[in-house]
PDB file of C-alpha atoms and ligand atoms in Angstrom:
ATOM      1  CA  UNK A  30       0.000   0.000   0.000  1.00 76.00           C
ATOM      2  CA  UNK A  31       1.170   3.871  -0.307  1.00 90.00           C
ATOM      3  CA  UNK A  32       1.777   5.561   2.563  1.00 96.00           C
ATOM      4  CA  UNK A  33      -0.521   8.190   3.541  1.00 98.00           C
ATOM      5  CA  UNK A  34       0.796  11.935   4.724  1.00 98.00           C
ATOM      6  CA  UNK A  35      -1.003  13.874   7.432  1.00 98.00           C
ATOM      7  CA  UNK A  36      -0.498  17.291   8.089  1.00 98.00           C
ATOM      8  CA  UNK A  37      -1.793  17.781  11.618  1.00 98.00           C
ATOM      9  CA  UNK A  38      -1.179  21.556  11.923  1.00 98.00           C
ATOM     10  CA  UNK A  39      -4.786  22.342  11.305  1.00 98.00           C
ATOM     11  CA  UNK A  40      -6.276  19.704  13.496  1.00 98.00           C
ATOM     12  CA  UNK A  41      -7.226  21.579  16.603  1.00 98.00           C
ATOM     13  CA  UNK A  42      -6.769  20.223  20.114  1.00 98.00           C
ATOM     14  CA  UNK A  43      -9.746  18.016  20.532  1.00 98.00           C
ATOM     15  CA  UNK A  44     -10.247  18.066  16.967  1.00 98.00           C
ATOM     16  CA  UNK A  45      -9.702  14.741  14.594  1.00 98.00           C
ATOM     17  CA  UNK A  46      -9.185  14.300  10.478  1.00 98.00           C
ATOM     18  CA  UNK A  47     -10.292  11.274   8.845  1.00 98.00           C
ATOM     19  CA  UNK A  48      -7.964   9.411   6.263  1.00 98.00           C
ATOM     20  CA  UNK A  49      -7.979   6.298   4.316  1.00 98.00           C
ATOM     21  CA  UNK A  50      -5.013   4.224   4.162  1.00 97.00           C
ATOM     22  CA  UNK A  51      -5.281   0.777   2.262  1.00 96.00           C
ATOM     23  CA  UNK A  52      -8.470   1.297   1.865  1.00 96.00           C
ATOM     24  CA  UNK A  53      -9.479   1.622   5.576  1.00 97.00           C
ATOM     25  CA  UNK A  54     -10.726   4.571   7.580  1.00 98.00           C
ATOM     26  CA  UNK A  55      -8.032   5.982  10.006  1.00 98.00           C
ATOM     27  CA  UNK A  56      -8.939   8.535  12.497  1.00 98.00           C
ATOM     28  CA  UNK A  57      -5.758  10.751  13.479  1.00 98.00           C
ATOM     29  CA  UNK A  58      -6.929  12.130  16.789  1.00 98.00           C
ATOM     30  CA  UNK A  59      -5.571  14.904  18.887  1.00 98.00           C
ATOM     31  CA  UNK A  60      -6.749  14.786  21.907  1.00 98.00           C
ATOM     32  CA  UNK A  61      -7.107  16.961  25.256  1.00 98.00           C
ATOM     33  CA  UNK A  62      -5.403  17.262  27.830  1.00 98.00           C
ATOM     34  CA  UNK A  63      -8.755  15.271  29.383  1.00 98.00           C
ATOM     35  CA  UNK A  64      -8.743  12.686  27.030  1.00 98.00           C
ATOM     36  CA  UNK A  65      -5.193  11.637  27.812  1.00 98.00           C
ATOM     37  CA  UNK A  66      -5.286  11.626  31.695  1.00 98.00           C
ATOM     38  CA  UNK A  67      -8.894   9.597  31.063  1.00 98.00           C
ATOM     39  CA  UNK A  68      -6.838   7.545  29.061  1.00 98.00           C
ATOM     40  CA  UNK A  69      -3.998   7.177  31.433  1.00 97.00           C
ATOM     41  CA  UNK A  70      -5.755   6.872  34.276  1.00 97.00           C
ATOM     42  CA  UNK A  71      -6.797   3.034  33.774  1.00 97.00           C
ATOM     43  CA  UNK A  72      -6.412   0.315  35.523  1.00 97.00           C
ATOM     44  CA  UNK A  73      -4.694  -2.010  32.496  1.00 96.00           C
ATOM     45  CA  UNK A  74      -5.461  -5.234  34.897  1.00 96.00           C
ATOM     46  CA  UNK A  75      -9.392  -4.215  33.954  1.00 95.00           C
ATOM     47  CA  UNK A  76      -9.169  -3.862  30.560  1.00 98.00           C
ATOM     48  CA  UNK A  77     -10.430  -6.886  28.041  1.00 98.00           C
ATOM     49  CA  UNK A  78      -7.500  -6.283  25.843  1.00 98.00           C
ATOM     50  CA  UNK A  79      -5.156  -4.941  28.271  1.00 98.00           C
ATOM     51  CA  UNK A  80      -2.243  -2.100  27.086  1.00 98.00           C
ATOM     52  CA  UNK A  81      -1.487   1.176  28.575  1.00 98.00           C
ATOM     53  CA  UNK A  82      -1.905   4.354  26.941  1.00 98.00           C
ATOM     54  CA  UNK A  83       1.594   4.488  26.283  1.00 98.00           C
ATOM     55  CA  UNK A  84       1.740   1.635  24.237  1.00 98.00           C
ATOM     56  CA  UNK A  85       0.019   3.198  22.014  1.00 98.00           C
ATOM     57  CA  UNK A  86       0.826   6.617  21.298  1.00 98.00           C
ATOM     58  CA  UNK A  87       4.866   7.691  20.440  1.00 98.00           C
ATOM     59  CA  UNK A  88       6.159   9.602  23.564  1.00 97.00           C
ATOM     60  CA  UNK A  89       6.223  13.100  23.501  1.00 97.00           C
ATOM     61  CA  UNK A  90       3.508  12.905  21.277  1.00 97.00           C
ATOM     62  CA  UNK A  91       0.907  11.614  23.605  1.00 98.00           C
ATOM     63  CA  UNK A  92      -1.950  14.412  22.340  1.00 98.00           C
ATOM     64  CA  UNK A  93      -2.240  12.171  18.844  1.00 98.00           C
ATOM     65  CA  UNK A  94      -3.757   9.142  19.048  1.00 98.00           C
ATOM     66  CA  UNK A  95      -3.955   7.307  15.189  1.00 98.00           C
ATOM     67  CA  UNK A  96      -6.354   4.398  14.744  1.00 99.00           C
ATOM     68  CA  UNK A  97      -7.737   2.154  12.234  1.00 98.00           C
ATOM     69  CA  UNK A  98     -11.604   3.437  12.757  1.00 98.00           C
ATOM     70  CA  UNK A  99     -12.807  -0.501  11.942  1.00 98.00           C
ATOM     71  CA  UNK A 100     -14.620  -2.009  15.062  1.00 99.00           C
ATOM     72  CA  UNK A 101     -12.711  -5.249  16.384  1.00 98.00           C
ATOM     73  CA  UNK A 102     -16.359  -7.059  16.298  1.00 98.00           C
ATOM     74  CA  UNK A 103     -17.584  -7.388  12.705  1.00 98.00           C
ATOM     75  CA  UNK A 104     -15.753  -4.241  10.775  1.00 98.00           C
ATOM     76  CA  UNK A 105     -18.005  -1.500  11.121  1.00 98.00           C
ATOM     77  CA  UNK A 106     -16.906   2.086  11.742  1.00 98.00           C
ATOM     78  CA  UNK A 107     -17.652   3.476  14.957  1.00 98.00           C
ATOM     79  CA  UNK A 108     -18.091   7.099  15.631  1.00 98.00           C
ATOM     80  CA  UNK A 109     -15.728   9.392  17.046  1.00 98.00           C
ATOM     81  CA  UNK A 110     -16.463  11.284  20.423  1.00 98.00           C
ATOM     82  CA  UNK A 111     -19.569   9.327  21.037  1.00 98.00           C
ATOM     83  CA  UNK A 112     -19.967   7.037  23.972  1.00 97.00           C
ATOM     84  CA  UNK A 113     -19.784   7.167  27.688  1.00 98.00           C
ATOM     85  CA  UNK A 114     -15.937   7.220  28.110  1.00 98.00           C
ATOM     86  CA  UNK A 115     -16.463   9.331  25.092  1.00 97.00           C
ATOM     87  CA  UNK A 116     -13.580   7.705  22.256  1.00 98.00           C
ATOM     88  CA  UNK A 117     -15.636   5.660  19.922  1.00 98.00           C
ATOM     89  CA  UNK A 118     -19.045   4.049  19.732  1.00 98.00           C
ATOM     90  CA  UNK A 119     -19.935   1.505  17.302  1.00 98.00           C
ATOM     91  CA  UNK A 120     -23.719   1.498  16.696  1.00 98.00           C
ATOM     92  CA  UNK A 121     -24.095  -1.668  14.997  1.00 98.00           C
ATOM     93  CA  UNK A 122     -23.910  -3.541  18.074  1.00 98.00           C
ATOM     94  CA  UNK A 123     -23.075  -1.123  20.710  1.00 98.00           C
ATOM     95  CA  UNK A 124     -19.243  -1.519  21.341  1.00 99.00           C
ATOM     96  CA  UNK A 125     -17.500   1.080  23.395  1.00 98.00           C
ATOM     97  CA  UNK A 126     -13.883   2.562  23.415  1.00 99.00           C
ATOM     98  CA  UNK A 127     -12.367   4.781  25.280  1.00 98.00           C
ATOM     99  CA  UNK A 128      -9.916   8.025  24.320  1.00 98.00           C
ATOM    100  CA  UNK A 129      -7.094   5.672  23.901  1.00 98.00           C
ATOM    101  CA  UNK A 130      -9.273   3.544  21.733  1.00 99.00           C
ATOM    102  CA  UNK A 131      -9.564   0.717  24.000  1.00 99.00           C
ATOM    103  CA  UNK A 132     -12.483  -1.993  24.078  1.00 98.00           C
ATOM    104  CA  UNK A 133     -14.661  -0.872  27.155  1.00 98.00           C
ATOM    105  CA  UNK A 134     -18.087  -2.978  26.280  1.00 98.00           C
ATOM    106  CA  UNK A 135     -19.752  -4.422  24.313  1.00 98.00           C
ATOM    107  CA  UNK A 136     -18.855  -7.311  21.982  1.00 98.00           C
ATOM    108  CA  UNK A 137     -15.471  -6.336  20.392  1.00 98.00           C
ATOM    109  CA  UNK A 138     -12.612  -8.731  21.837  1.00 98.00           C
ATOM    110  CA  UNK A 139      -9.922  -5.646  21.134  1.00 99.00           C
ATOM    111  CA  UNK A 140      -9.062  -2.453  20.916  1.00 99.00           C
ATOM    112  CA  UNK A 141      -9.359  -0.523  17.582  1.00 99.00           C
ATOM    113  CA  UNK A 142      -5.547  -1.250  16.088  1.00 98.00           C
ATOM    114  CA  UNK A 143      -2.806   1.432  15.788  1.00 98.00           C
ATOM    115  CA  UNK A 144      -1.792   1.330  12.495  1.00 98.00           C
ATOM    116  CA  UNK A 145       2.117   1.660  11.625  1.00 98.00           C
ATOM    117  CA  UNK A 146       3.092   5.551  11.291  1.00 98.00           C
ATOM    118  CA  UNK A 147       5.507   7.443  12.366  1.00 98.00           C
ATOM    119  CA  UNK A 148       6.285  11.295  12.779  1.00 98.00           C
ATOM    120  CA  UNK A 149       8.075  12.990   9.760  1.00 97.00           C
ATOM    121  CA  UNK A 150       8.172  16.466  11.591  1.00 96.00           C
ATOM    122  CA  UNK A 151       6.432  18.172  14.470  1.00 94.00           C
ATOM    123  CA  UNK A 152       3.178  18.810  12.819  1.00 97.00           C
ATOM    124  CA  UNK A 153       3.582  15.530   9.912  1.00 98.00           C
ATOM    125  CA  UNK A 154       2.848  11.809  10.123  1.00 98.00           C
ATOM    126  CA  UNK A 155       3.612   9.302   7.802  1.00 98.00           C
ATOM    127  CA  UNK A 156       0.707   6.183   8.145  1.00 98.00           C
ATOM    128  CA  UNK A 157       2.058   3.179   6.238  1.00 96.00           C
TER     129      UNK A 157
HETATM  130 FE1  LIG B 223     -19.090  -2.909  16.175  1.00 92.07          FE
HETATM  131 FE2  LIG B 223     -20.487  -5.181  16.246  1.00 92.07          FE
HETATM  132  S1  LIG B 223     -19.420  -4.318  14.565  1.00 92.07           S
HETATM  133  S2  LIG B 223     -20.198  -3.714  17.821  1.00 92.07           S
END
């Protein structure tokens, strides 16, 4: 597949873009200040498919969060900000995920997958 370029300059703080890479949906997220401590402030030991925040966002660059927007249960695309720990919802059979993107109910064994990227500059990601 090609690799997909994101500027993330104009994507405001609580603000996300929508991309397709390989012909999936990819949300590149940048969240709050909220979102993160919400997200960090799990206990892993709880969590269906268990992984920190960490583990999923690069260091230093903890305020973007990139997913594949693909529920884990049967493939459909949940919606961003919706929910009640207010990351995703998927409203074909009501799985939840949290700001980190992490299964929180519902049916979906995992949590929505990080796709490979990496940060070109400050403000650029590379997905792919
Ligand atoms: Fe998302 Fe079933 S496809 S909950």
């Amino acid at each position: 597949g090609v690799p997909v370029e994101v500027d993330l300059a104009p994507i405001p703080e609580g603000g996300n873009v929508k991309v397709f890479w390989r012909g999936k949906p990819i949300y590149v997220r940048h969240r709050t200040k909220e979102e993160i401590a919400a997200a960090d402030n799990v206990d892993i030991s709880s969590l269906r498919d268990p992984q920190t925040d960490a583990e999923r966002v690069k260091k230093g660059d903890e305020q973007w969060l990139i997913v594949i927007g693909i529920c884990t249960h049967l493939g459909c695309i949940p919606l961003i900000n919706e929910g009640p720990y207010h990351g995703w919802f998927c409203p074909c059979h009501g799985s939840v995920y949290d700001t980190s993107g992490r299964i929180r109910q519902g049916p979906a064994p995992l949590n929505l997958a990080v796709p490979p990227y990496s940060f070109e500059s400050a403000s650029k990601i590379i997905i792919g």
